[in-house]
Short mmCIF file of C-alpha atoms in Angstrom, two decimals:
data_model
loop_
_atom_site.label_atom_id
_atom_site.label_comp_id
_atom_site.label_asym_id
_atom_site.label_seq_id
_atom_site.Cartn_x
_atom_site.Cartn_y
_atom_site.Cartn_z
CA UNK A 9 -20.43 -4.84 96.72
CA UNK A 10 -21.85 -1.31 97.66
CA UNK A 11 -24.88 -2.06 95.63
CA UNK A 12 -25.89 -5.12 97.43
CA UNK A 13 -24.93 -3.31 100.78
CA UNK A 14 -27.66 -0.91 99.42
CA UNK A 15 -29.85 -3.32 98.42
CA UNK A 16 -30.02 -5.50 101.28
CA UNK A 17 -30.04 -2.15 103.94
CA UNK A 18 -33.26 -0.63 102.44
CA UNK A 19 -34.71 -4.03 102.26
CA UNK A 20 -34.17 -4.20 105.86
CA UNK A 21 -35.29 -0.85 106.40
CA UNK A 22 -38.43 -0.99 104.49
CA UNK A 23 -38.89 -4.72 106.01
CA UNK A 24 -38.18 -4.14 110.06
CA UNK A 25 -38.82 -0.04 109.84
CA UNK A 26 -37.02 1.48 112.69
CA UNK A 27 -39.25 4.72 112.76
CA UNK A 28 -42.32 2.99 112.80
CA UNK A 29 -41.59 0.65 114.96
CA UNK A 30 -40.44 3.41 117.60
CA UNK A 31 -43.56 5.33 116.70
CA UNK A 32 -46.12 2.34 117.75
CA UNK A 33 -43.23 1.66 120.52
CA UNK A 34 -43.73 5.07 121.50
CA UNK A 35 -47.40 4.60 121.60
CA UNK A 36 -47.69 1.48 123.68
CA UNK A 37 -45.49 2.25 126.45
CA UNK A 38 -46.24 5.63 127.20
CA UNK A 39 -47.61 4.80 130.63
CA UNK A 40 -43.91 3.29 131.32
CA UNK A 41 -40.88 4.94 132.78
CA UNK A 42 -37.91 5.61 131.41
CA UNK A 43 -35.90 3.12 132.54
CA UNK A 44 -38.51 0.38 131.81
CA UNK A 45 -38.96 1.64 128.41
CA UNK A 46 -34.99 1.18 127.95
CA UNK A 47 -34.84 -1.92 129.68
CA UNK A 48 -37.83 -3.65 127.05
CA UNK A 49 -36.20 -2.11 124.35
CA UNK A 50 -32.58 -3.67 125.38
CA UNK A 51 -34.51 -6.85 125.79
CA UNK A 52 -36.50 -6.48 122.63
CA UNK A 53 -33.65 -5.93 120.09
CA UNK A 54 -31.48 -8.73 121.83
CA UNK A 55 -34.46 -10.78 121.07
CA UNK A 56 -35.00 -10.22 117.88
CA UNK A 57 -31.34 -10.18 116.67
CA UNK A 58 -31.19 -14.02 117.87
CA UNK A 59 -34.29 -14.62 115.73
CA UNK A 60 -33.27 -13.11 112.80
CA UNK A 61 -29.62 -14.59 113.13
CA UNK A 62 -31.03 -18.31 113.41
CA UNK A 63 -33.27 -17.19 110.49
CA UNK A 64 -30.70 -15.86 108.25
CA UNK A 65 -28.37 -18.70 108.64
CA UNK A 66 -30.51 -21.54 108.39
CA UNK A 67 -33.74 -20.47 107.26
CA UNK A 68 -32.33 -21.30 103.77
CA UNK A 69 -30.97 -25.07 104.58
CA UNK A 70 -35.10 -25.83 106.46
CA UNK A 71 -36.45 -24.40 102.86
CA UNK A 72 -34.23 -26.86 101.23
CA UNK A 73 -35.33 -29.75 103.29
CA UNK A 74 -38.79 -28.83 101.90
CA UNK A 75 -38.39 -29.16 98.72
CA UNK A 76 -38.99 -25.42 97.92
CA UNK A 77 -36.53 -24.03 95.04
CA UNK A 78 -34.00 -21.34 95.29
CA UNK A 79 -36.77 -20.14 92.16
CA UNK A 80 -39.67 -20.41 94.23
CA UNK A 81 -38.09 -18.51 96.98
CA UNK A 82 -37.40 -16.01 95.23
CA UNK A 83 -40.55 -15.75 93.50
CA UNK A 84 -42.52 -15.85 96.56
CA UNK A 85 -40.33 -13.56 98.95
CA UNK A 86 -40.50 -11.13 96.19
CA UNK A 87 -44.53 -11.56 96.52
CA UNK A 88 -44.35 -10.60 99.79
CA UNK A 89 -42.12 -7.65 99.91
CA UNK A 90 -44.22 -6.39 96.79
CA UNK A 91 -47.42 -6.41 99.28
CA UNK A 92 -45.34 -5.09 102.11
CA UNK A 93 -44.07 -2.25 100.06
CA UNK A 94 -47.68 -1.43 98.68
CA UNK A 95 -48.99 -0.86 101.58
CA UNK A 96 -46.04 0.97 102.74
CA UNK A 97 -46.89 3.56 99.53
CA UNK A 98 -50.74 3.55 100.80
CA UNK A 99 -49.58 3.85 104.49
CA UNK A 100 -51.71 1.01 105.61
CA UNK A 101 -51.19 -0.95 108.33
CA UNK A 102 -50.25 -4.75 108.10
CA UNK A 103 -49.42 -7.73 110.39
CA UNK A 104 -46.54 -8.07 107.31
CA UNK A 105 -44.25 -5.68 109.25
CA UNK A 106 -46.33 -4.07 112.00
CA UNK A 107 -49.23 -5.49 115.04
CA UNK A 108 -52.77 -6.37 113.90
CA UNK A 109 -55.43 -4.80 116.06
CA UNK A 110 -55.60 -8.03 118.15
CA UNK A 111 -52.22 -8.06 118.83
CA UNK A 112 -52.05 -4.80 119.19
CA UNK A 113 -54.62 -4.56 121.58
CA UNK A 114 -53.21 -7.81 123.72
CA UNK A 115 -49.93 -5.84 124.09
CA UNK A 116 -51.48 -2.61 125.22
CA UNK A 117 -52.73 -4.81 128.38
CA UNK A 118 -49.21 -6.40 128.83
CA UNK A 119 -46.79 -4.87 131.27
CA UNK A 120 -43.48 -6.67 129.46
CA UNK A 121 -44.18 -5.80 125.63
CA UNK A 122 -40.06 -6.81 125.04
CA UNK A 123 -40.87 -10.19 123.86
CA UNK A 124 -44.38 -9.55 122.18
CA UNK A 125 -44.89 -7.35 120.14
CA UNK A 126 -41.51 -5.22 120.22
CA UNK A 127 -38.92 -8.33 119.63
CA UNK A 128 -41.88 -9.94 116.97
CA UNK A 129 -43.26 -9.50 115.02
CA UNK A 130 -42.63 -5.82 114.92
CA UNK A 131 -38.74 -6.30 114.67
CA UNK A 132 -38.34 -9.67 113.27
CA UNK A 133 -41.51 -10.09 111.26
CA UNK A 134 -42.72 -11.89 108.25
CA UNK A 135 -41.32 -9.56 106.15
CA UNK A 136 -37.70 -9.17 107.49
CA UNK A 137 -38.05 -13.20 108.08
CA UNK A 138 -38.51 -13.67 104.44
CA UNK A 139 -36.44 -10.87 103.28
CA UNK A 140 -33.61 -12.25 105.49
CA UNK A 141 -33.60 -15.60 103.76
CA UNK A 142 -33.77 -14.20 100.27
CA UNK A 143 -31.19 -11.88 100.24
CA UNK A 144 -29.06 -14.47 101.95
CA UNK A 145 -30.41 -17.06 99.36
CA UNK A 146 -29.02 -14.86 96.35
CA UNK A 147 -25.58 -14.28 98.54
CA UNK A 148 -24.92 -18.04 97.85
CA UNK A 149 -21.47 -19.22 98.66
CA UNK A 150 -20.00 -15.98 98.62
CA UNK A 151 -18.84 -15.01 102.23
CA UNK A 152 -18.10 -11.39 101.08
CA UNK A 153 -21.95 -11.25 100.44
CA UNK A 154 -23.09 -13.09 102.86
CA UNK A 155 -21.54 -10.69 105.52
CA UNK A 156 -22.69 -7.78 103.85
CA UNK A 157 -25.91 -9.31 104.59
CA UNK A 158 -25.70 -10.20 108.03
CA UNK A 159 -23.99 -6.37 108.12
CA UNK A 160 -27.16 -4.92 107.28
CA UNK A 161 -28.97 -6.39 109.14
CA UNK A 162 -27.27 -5.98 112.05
CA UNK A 163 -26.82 -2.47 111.32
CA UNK A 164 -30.80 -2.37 111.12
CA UNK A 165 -31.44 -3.19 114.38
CA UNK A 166 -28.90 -1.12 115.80
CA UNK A 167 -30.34 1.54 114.51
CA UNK A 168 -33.76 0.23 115.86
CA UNK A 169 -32.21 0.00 119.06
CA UNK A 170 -31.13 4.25 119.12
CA UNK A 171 -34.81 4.70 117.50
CA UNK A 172 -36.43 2.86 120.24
CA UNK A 173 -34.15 4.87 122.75
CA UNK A 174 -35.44 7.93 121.44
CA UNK A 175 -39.38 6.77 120.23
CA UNK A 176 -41.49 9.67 122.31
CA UNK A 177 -38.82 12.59 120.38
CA UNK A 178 -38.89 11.08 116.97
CA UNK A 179 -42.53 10.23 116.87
CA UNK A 180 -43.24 14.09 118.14
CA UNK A 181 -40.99 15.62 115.27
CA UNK A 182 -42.08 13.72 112.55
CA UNK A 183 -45.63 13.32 113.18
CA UNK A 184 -48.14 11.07 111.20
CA UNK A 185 -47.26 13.06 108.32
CA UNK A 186 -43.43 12.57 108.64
CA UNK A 187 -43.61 8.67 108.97
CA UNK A 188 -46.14 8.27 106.29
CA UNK A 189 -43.11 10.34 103.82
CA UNK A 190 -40.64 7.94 104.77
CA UNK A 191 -42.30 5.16 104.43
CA UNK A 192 -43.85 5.91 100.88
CA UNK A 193 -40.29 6.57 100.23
CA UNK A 194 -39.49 3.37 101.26
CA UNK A 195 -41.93 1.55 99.89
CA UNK A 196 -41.28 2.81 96.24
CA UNK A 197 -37.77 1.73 96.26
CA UNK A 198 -39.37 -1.56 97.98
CA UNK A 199 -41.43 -2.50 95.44
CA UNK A 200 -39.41 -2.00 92.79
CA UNK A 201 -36.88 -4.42 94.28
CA UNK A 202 -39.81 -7.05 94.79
CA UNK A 203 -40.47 -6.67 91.07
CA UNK A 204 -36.85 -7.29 90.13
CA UNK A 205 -37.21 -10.23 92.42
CA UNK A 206 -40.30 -12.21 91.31
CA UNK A 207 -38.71 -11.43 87.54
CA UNK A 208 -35.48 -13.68 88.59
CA UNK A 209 -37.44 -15.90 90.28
CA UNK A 210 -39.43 -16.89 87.43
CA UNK A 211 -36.47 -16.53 85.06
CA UNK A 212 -34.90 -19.17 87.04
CA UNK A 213 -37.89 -21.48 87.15
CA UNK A 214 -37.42 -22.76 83.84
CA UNK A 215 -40.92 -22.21 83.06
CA UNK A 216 -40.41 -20.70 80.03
CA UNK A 217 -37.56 -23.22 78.72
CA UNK A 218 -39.94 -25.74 78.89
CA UNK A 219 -42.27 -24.11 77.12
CA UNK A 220 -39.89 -23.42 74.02
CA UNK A 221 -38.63 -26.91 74.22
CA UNK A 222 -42.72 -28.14 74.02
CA UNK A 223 -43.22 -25.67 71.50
CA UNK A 224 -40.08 -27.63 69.84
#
Protein backbone atom coordinates (compact mmCIF):
# COMPACT_ATOMS: atom_id res chain seq x y z
CA UNK A 1 0.00 0.00 0.00
CA UNK A 2 2.92 2.52 0.72
CA UNK A 3 4.14 1.98 -2.76
CA UNK A 4 1.05 3.01 -4.49
CA UNK A 5 0.71 5.92 -1.88
CA UNK A 6 4.15 6.77 -3.46
CA UNK A 7 3.25 6.19 -6.70
CA UNK A 8 0.16 8.00 -7.01
CA UNK A 9 1.71 11.25 -4.71
CA UNK A 10 4.62 11.94 -7.15
CA UNK A 11 2.31 11.41 -9.98
CA UNK A 12 0.32 14.12 -8.56
CA UNK A 13 3.19 16.11 -7.80
CA UNK A 14 4.89 15.91 -11.05
CA UNK A 15 1.21 16.25 -12.71
CA UNK A 16 -0.41 19.48 -10.67
CA UNK A 17 3.30 20.84 -9.38
CA UNK A 18 2.70 22.86 -6.34
CA UNK A 19 6.02 24.93 -6.69
CA UNK A 20 5.47 25.84 -10.05
CA UNK A 21 2.30 26.60 -9.89
CA UNK A 22 3.02 29.12 -6.89
CA UNK A 23 5.97 30.38 -8.88
CA UNK A 24 3.74 31.52 -12.10
CA UNK A 25 1.03 32.30 -9.18
CA UNK A 26 3.55 34.39 -7.75
CA UNK A 27 4.20 36.01 -11.01
CA UNK A 28 0.71 36.92 -12.09
CA UNK A 29 -0.59 38.46 -9.08
CA UNK A 30 2.10 40.46 -7.93
CA UNK A 31 0.21 43.70 -8.46
CA UNK A 32 -2.46 42.12 -5.86
CA UNK A 33 -2.68 42.45 -2.13
CA UNK A 34 -2.35 40.16 0.27
CA UNK A 35 -5.54 39.42 1.14
CA UNK A 36 -6.71 39.16 -2.52
CA UNK A 37 -3.95 36.92 -3.31
CA UNK A 38 -5.28 34.57 -0.33
CA UNK A 39 -8.72 35.00 -1.13
CA UNK A 40 -8.05 33.65 -5.20
CA UNK A 41 -5.99 31.12 -3.91
CA UNK A 42 -8.84 29.84 -1.29
CA UNK A 43 -11.11 30.09 -4.25
CA UNK A 44 -8.74 28.48 -6.68
CA UNK A 45 -7.93 25.22 -4.77
CA UNK A 46 -11.71 24.82 -3.73
CA UNK A 47 -12.19 24.93 -7.40
CA UNK A 48 -10.08 22.69 -8.53
CA UNK A 49 -10.55 20.01 -5.79
CA UNK A 50 -14.36 19.77 -7.08
CA UNK A 51 -12.94 19.22 -10.58
CA UNK A 52 -10.62 16.77 -9.88
CA UNK A 53 -13.08 14.92 -7.41
CA UNK A 54 -15.89 14.67 -10.23
CA UNK A 55 -12.94 13.60 -12.44
CA UNK A 56 -11.54 10.95 -10.33
CA UNK A 57 -14.77 9.35 -9.56
CA UNK A 58 -16.39 9.25 -12.74
CA UNK A 59 -14.02 10.11 -15.28
CA UNK A 60 -13.49 6.30 -15.50
CA UNK A 61 -17.41 5.20 -15.86
CA UNK A 62 -17.71 8.42 -19.13
CA UNK A 63 -14.44 6.48 -20.64
CA UNK A 64 -16.38 3.35 -20.40
CA UNK A 65 -19.42 4.69 -22.05
CA UNK A 66 -16.98 5.39 -24.93
CA UNK A 67 -15.90 2.46 -25.67
CA UNK A 68 -12.22 3.21 -24.68
CA UNK A 69 -10.45 0.10 -22.83
CA UNK A 70 -9.07 -0.03 -19.39
CA UNK A 71 -5.78 -1.00 -22.07
CA UNK A 72 -6.12 1.97 -24.03
CA UNK A 73 -6.29 4.12 -21.03
CA UNK A 74 -3.60 3.11 -19.80
CA UNK A 75 -1.64 3.20 -22.83
CA UNK A 76 -2.57 6.62 -23.63
CA UNK A 77 -2.43 8.31 -20.05
CA UNK A 78 0.93 6.83 -19.88
CA UNK A 79 1.61 8.81 -23.36
CA UNK A 80 0.83 11.75 -21.81
CA UNK A 81 2.58 11.74 -18.54
CA UNK A 82 5.70 10.48 -20.64
CA UNK A 83 5.47 14.02 -22.60
CA UNK A 84 4.63 15.83 -19.43
CA UNK A 85 7.58 14.41 -17.64
CA UNK A 86 9.97 15.16 -20.70
CA UNK A 87 9.48 18.35 -20.69
CA UNK A 88 9.59 18.54 -17.03
CA UNK A 89 13.50 17.03 -17.49
CA UNK A 90 14.03 19.86 -20.36
CA UNK A 91 12.22 22.50 -18.16
CA UNK A 92 9.96 23.53 -20.94
CA UNK A 93 6.90 24.97 -20.61
CA UNK A 94 3.56 23.19 -21.64
CA UNK A 95 -0.24 23.80 -21.65
CA UNK A 96 0.07 19.81 -20.29
CA UNK A 97 0.48 21.12 -16.71
CA UNK A 98 1.15 24.85 -16.90
CA UNK A 99 -0.60 28.28 -19.11
CA UNK A 100 0.25 28.68 -22.80
CA UNK A 101 1.33 32.19 -23.69
CA UNK A 102 -2.29 33.02 -24.71
CA UNK A 103 -3.63 32.02 -21.69
CA UNK A 104 -1.13 33.25 -19.93
CA UNK A 105 -1.29 36.50 -21.29
CA UNK A 106 -5.42 36.64 -20.98
CA UNK A 107 -4.92 36.05 -17.21
CA UNK A 108 -2.30 38.69 -16.69
CA UNK A 109 -5.24 41.23 -17.84
CA UNK A 110 -7.81 39.51 -15.49
CA UNK A 111 -8.40 40.90 -12.04
CA UNK A 112 -10.02 37.32 -10.63
CA UNK A 113 -7.30 34.71 -11.92
CA UNK A 114 -9.08 32.03 -9.11
CA UNK A 115 -11.11 30.38 -11.69
CA UNK A 116 -8.76 30.78 -14.83
CA UNK A 117 -5.82 29.99 -14.84
CA UNK A 118 -5.08 29.15 -10.99
CA UNK A 119 -8.16 26.52 -10.43
CA UNK A 120 -7.38 25.17 -14.43
CA UNK A 121 -5.69 24.30 -15.95
CA UNK A 122 -2.77 25.06 -13.76
CA UNK A 123 -4.20 22.92 -10.79
CA UNK A 124 -6.47 20.54 -12.42
CA UNK A 125 -4.95 20.18 -15.85
CA UNK A 126 -4.68 17.67 -18.57
CA UNK A 127 -2.17 15.99 -16.94
CA UNK A 128 -3.54 15.57 -13.33
CA UNK A 129 -7.07 14.99 -15.32
CA UNK A 130 -5.63 12.03 -16.97
CA UNK A 131 -3.36 10.97 -14.29
CA UNK A 132 -6.38 11.09 -11.90
CA UNK A 133 -8.36 8.62 -13.94
CA UNK A 134 -5.51 6.21 -14.46
CA UNK A 135 -4.33 5.71 -11.24
CA UNK A 136 -7.92 5.37 -10.14
CA UNK A 137 -8.47 3.03 -13.23
CA UNK A 138 -5.64 0.56 -11.92
CA UNK A 139 -7.19 0.99 -8.14
CA UNK A 140 -10.20 -1.04 -9.51
CA UNK A 141 -12.58 -2.30 -6.93
CA UNK A 142 -10.30 -2.02 -4.21
CA UNK A 143 -11.52 0.76 -1.75
CA UNK A 144 -8.19 0.56 0.21
CA UNK A 145 -6.63 1.84 -3.14
CA UNK A 146 -8.96 3.82 -4.24
CA UNK A 147 -8.66 6.06 -1.06
CA UNK A 148 -5.11 6.08 -1.17
CA UNK A 149 -5.78 7.71 -4.36
CA UNK A 150 -8.20 10.21 -3.59
CA UNK A 151 -5.55 10.68 -0.36
CA UNK A 152 -3.02 11.87 -2.60
CA UNK A 153 -4.58 13.80 -4.26
CA UNK A 154 -6.09 15.58 -1.79
CA UNK A 155 -2.96 15.83 0.00
CA UNK A 156 -1.61 17.52 -3.36
CA UNK A 157 -3.63 20.28 -3.32
CA UNK A 158 -3.32 20.94 0.17
CA UNK A 159 -0.08 21.34 -0.18
CA UNK A 160 -0.79 23.63 -3.26
CA UNK A 161 -2.93 25.52 -1.13
CA UNK A 162 0.26 26.37 1.74
CA UNK A 163 2.48 26.85 -1.60
CA UNK A 164 0.15 29.31 -3.01
CA UNK A 165 -0.03 30.98 0.56
CA UNK A 166 3.52 31.41 0.50
CA UNK A 167 4.28 31.85 -3.69
CA UNK A 168 6.34 35.45 -3.51
CA UNK A 169 8.89 33.50 -0.50
CA UNK A 170 9.25 30.23 -2.24
CA UNK A 171 9.67 31.55 -5.71
CA UNK A 172 12.49 34.12 -4.16
CA UNK A 173 14.45 31.16 -2.40
CA UNK A 174 14.45 28.81 -4.99
CA UNK A 175 14.88 30.84 -7.97
CA UNK A 176 14.67 29.64 -11.68
CA UNK A 177 17.42 27.44 -10.86
CA UNK A 178 15.72 25.81 -7.78
CA UNK A 179 12.37 24.98 -9.64
CA UNK A 180 14.04 23.77 -12.72
CA UNK A 181 16.02 20.96 -9.95
CA UNK A 182 12.85 19.88 -8.71
CA UNK A 183 11.18 19.51 -11.48
CA UNK A 184 13.93 17.49 -13.47
CA UNK A 185 13.73 15.52 -10.36
CA UNK A 186 10.35 15.03 -10.87
CA UNK A 187 10.19 14.45 -14.16
CA UNK A 188 12.75 11.49 -14.09
CA UNK A 189 10.81 9.57 -11.65
CA UNK A 190 7.74 10.74 -14.00
CA UNK A 191 8.75 9.27 -16.90
CA UNK A 192 9.81 6.28 -15.75
CA UNK A 193 6.35 5.63 -14.31
CA UNK A 194 4.79 6.59 -17.83
CA UNK A 195 7.03 3.91 -19.29
CA UNK A 196 5.89 1.27 -16.81
CA UNK A 197 2.48 2.45 -17.80
CA UNK A 198 2.26 2.33 -21.63
CA UNK A 199 4.21 -1.30 -21.04
CA UNK A 200 0.89 -2.60 -19.06
CA UNK A 201 -1.17 -0.96 -21.23
CA UNK A 202 -0.08 -2.73 -24.19
CA UNK A 203 0.45 -5.95 -22.23
CA UNK A 204 -3.14 -5.83 -21.55
CA UNK A 205 -4.23 -5.08 -25.09
CA UNK A 206 -3.89 -8.45 -26.25
CA UNK A 207 -2.03 -7.33 -29.16
CA UNK A 208 0.49 -9.63 -28.92
CA UNK A 209 -1.83 -12.80 -28.07
CA UNK A 210 -3.31 -12.34 -31.18
CA UNK A 211 -0.44 -12.25 -32.89
CA UNK A 212 0.88 -15.71 -31.49
CA UNK A 213 -2.49 -17.19 -31.98
CA UNK A 214 -2.21 -15.86 -36.04
CA UNK A 215 1.17 -16.98 -36.05
CA UNK A 216 -0.61 -20.41 -34.81
Amino acid sequence: MFEIALIAFTTFFATIGPVDVAAIYAGITHSNSASERRAMATRGVLIATGIMLVVTFFGEAVLGHMGITLAALRTAGGILLLLIGIDMVFARSTGGTSTTKEEALEAEAKVDVSVFPLATPLLAGPGAMGAAILLMAEAGDDLKRQGVVVAALLANLVLAFVFLLLAGRISRFLGLTGLNVISRIVGVLLTALAVQFIFDGIAGSGMFDAAGLDRG
